[in-house]
Short mmCIF file of C-alpha atoms in Angstrom, two decimals:
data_model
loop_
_atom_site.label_atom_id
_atom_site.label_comp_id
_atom_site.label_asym_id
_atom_site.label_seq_id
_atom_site.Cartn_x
_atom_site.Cartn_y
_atom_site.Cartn_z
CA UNK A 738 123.48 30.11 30.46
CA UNK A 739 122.85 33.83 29.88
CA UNK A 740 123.81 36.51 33.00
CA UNK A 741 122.55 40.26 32.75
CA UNK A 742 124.59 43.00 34.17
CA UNK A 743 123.69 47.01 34.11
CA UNK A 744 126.93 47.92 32.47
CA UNK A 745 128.34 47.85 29.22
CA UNK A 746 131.72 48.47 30.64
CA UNK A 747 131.42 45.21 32.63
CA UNK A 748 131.74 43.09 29.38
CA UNK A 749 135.51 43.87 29.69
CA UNK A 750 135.91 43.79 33.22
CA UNK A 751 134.51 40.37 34.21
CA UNK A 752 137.51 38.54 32.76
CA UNK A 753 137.93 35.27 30.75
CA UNK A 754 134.64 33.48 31.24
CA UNK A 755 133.60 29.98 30.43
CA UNK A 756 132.14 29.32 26.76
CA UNK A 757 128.86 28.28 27.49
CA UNK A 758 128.12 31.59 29.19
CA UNK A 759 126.41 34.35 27.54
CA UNK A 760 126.91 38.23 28.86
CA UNK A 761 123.80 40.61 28.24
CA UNK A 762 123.89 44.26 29.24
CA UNK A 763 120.14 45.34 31.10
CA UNK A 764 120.41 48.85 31.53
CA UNK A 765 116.43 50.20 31.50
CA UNK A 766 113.98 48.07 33.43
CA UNK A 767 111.67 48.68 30.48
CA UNK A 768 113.59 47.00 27.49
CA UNK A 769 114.74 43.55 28.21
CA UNK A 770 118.08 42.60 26.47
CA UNK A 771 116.54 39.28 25.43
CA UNK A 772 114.51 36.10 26.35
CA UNK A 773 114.13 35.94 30.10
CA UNK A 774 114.64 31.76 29.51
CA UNK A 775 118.15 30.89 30.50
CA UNK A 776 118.90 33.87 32.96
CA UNK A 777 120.93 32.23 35.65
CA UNK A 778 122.98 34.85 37.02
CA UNK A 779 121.45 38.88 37.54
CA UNK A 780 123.41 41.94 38.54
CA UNK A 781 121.15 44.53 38.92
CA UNK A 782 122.00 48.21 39.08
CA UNK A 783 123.72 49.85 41.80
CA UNK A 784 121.64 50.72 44.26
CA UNK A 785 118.37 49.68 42.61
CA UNK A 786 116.16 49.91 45.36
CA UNK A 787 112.83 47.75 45.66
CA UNK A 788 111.55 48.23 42.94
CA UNK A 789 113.95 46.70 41.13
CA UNK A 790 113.11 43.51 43.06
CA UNK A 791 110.30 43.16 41.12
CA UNK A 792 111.70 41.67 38.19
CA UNK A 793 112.64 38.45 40.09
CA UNK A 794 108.93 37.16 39.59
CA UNK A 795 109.92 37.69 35.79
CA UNK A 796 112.97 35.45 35.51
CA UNK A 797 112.05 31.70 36.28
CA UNK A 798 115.54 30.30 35.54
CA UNK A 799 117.35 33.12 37.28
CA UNK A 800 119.80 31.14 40.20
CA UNK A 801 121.95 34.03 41.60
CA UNK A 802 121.51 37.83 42.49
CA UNK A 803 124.78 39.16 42.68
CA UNK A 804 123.95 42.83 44.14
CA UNK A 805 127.03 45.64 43.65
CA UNK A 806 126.04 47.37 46.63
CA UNK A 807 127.60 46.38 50.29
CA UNK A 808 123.94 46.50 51.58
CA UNK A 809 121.18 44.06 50.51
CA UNK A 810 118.27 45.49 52.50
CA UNK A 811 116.29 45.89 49.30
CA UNK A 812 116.56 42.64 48.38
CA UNK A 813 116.91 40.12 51.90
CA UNK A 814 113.36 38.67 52.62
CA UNK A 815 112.55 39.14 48.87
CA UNK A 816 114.48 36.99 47.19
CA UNK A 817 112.71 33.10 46.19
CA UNK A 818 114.27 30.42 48.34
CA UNK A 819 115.86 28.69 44.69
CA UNK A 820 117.50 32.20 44.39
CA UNK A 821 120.82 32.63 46.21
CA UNK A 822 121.30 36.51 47.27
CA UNK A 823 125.15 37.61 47.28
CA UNK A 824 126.48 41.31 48.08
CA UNK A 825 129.49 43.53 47.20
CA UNK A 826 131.38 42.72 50.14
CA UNK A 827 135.18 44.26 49.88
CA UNK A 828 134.00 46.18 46.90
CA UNK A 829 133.73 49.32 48.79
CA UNK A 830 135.83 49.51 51.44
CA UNK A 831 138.48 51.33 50.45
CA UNK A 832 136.04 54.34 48.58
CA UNK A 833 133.86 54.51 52.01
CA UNK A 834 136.72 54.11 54.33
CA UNK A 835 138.29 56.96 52.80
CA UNK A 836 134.98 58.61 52.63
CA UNK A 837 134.89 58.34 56.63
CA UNK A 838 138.54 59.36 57.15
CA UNK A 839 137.44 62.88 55.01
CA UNK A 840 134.42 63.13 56.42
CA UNK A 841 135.91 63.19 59.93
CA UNK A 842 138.98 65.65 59.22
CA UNK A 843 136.84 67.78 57.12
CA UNK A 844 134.13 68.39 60.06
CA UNK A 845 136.85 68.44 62.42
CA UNK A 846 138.98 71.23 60.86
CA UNK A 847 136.01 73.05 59.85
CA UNK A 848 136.48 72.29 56.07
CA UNK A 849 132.26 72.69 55.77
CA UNK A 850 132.56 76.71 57.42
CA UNK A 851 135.85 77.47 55.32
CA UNK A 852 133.99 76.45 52.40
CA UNK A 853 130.89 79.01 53.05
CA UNK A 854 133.24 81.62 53.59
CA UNK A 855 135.07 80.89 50.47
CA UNK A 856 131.92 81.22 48.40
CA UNK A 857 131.26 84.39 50.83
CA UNK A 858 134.98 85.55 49.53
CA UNK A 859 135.22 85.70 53.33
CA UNK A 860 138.61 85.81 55.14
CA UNK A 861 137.01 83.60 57.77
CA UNK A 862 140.04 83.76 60.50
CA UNK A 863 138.45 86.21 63.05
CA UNK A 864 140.17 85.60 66.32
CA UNK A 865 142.40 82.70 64.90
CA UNK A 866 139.75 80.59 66.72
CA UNK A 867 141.51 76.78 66.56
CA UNK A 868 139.59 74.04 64.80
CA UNK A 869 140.02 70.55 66.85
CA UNK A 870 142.34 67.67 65.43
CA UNK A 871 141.72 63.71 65.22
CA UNK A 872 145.18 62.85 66.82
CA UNK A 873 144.33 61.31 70.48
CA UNK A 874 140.67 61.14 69.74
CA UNK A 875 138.62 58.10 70.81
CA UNK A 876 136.86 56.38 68.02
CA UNK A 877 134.05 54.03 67.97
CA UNK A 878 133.42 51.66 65.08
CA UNK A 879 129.69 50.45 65.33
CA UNK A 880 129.93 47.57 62.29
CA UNK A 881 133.30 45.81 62.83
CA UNK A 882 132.53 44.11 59.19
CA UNK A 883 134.93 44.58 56.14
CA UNK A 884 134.23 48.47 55.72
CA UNK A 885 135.17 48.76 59.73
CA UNK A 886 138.67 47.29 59.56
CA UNK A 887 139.36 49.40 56.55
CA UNK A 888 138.19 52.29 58.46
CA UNK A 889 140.37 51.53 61.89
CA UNK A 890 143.19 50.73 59.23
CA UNK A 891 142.93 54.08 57.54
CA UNK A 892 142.61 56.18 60.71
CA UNK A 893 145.45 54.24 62.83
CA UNK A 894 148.40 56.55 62.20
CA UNK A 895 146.58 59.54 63.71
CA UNK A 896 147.23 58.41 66.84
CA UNK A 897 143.82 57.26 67.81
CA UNK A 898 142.12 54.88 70.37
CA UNK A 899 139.69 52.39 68.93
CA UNK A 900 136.67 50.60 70.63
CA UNK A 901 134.47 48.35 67.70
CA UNK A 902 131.17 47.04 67.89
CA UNK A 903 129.69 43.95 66.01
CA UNK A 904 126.01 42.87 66.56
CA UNK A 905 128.02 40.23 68.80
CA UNK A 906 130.68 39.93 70.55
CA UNK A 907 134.04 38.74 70.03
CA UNK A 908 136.52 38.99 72.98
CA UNK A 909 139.06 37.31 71.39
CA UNK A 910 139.44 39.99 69.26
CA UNK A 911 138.54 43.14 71.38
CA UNK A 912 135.06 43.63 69.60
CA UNK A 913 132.23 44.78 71.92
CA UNK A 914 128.18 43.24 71.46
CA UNK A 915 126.07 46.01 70.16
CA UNK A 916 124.04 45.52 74.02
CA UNK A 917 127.10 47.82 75.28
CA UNK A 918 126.69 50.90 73.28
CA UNK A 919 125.18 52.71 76.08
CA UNK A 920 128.55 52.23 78.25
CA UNK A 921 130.60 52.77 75.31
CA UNK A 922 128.97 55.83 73.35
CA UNK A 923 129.64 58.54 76.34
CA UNK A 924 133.45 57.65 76.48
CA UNK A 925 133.62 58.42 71.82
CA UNK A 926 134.98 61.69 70.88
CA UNK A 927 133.99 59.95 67.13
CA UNK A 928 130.93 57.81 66.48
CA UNK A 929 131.65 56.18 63.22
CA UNK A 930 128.20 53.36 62.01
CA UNK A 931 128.64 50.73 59.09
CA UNK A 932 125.97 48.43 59.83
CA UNK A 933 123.60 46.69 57.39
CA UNK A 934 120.45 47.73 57.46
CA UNK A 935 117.93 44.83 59.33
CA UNK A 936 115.34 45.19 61.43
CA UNK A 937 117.63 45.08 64.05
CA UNK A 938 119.30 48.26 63.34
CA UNK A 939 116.55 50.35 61.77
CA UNK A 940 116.04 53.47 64.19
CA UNK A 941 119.08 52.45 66.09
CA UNK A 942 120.65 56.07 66.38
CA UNK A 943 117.34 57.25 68.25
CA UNK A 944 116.95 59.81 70.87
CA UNK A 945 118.86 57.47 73.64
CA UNK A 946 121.63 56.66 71.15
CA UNK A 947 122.58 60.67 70.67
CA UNK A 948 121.90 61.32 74.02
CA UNK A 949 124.62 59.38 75.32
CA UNK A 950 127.19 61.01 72.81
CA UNK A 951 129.58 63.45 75.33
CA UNK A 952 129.21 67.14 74.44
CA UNK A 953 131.53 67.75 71.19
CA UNK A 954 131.44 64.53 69.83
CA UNK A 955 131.19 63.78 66.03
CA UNK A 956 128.38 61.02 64.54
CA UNK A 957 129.92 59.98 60.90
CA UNK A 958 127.25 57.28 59.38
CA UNK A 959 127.80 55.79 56.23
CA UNK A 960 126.02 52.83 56.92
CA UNK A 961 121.88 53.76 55.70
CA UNK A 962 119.56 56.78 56.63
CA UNK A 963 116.98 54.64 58.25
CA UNK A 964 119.79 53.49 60.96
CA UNK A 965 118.97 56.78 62.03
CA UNK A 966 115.79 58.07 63.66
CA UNK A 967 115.03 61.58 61.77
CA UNK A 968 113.32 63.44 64.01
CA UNK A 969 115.80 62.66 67.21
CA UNK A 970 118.79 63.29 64.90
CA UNK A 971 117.25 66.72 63.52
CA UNK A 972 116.29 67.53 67.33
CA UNK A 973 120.13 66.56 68.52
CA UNK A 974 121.61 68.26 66.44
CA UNK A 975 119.27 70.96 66.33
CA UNK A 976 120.48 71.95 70.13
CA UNK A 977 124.44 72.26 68.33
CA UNK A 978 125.64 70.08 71.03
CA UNK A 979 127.01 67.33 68.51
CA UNK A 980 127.79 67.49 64.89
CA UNK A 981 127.61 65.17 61.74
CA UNK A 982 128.57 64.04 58.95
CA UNK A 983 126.34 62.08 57.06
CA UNK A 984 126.65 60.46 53.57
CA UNK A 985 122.89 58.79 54.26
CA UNK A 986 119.42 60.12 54.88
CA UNK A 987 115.63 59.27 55.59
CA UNK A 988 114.46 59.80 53.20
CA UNK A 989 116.63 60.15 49.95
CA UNK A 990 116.64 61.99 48.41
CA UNK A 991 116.79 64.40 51.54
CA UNK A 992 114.11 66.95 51.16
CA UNK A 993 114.90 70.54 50.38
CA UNK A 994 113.00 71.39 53.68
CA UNK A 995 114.90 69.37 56.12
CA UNK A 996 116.49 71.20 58.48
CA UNK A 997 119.70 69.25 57.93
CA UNK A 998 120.55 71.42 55.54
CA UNK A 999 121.42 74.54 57.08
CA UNK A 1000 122.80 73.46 60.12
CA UNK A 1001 126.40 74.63 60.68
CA UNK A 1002 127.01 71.63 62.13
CA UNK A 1003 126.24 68.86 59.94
CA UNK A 1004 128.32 67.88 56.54
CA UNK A 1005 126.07 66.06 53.99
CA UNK A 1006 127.14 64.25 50.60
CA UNK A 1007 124.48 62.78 48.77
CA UNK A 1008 125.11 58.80 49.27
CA UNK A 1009 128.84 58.61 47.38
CA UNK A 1010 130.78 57.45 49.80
CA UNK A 1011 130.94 53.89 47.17
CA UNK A 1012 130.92 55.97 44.20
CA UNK A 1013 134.34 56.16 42.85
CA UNK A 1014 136.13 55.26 39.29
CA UNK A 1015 137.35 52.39 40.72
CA UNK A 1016 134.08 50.99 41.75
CA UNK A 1017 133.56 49.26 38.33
CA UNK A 1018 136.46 47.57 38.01
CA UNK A 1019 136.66 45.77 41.58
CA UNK A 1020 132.88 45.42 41.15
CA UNK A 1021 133.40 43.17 37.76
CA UNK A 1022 135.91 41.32 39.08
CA UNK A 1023 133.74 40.00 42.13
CA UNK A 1024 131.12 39.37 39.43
CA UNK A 1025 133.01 37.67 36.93
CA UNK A 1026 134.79 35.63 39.50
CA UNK A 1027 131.29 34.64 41.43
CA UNK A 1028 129.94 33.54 37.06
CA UNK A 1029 132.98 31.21 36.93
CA UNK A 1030 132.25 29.83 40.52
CA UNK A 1031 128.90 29.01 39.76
CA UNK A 1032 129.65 28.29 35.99
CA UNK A 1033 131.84 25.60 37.91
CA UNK A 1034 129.58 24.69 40.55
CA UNK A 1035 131.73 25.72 43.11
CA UNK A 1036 130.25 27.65 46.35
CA UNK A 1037 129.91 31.63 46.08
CA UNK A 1038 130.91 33.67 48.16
CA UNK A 1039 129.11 37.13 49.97
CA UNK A 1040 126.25 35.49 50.20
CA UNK A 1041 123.05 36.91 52.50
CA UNK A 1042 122.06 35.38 55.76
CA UNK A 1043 119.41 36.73 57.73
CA UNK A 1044 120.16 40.04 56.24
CA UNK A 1045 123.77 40.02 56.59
#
């Protein structure tokens, strides 16, 4: 059986596998690497987007997507029923946790105005004005997945509260339903969001969702841009009575007329929060363990429900 992967670096990565598999690197959409006969496992590229999705009408043996993203959104609902959909699952959780954790000191301590005033060779400590600090801060973690219990793990020894959220809920182990956010969102100093991206949490940061944020509270998503409503976060934020830090957008890229841009109060990184040299390696080592599970005809593992 043959299995395509977008990186010549994953030929070494994947491990021992069985003899009777075959490893072909697909790197351009336009230049097959061979026959399309005989492709049982796919890894498309990272973040691929729809259109990638496209080639699945192309492969009529193909068995398996294994995606290297955390988020299937592209591909759930578009997948053929004989075509079992898996994610990246644990691949990423210790890049985006950390991404979080940075992203929430960095806005906190004013790391985004320090920075302007750097390039401005600026001496920017007029009136010694204090920056705020994340010890004793409340935190909310909206996506109690994987990518949420690295986050709560990362953030523990600064001394702050937790409160997690989960799409239900699990009293047994402290997790709140999604249905409670607006209780829970006016008691966060930090709003952090890691959820999928479904049609039940499109648009769920709207206009009610910020509204309920206390004055001086921080909204950190790293989940996708269109868990956010646009226009209510540009008009939130717009009024400076919240700030953000935001690794996703809608759309991306973000247009170089958005108002997110300038504003003082948002920090923006241009979907990395996943992109780090060790991506590859932990990557190849879900994929070449899922080849010799299904090589074996054992049951794989990540794989999409519903979205999820």
């Amino acid at each position: 059986m043959k299995v395509w992967i977008p990186h010549q670096a994953g030929l070494n990565l994947m491990g021992e596998l069985p003899p009777d598999v075959t490893v072909e690197v697909f790197e351009h959409a336009d230049r097959l690497p061979s026959e399309v006969a005989d492709v049982r496992v796919w890894v498309p590229p990272f973040l691929g987007g729809t259109d990638a999705t496209a080639l699945l009408r192309e492969l009529p043996d193909l068995a398996v997507v294994q995606l290297l993203s955390a988020g299937a959104d592209a591909w759930a609902g578009r997948t053929p029923p004989s075509v079992t959909l898996c994610d990246a699952r644990g691949v990423h959780d210790p890049s985006t946790a950390e991404w979080v954790v940075t992203a929430i000191l960095a806005q906190l301590r004013a790391f985004p105005a320090f920075a302007r005033a750097q390039a401005e060779r600026r001496w920017a400590n007029e009136g010694n004005t204090p920056t705020d600090e994340l010890t004793g801060k409340r935190v909310l973690i909206i996506g109690a997945g994987s990518i949420g219990t690295a986050v709560r793990n990362r953030l523990a020894p600064f001394e702050v509260s937790f409160t997690l959220v989960a799409r239900t809920a699990r009293p047994e182990q402290g997790v709140h339903a999604v249905e409670e956010l607006p209780q829970l969102l006016p008691e966060a100093d930090v709003v952090v969001v890691l959820v999928p991206l479904t049609d039940q949490t499109r648009g769920l940061i709207d206009k009610e969702f910020l509204a309920a944020m206390p004055d001086g509270a921080l909204l950190v998503n790293a989940a996708r841009g269109p868990v956010a409503h646009t226009e209510a976060l540009v008009a939130e934020l717009g009024t400076g009575r919240i700030s953000a830090a935001l690794d996703v957008t809608d759309p991306e890229p973000l247009p170089a007329d958005s108002p997110l841009w300038a504003m003082p109060n948002v920090l923006l990184t241009p979907h990395v929060a996943g992109t780090v040299r060790g991506m590859l390696p932990r990557a190849y080592r879900l994929v070449g363990d899922q080849v010799r599970r299904f090589a074996a005809g054992q049951p794989l593992i990540n794989t999409v429900v519903d979205g999820y």
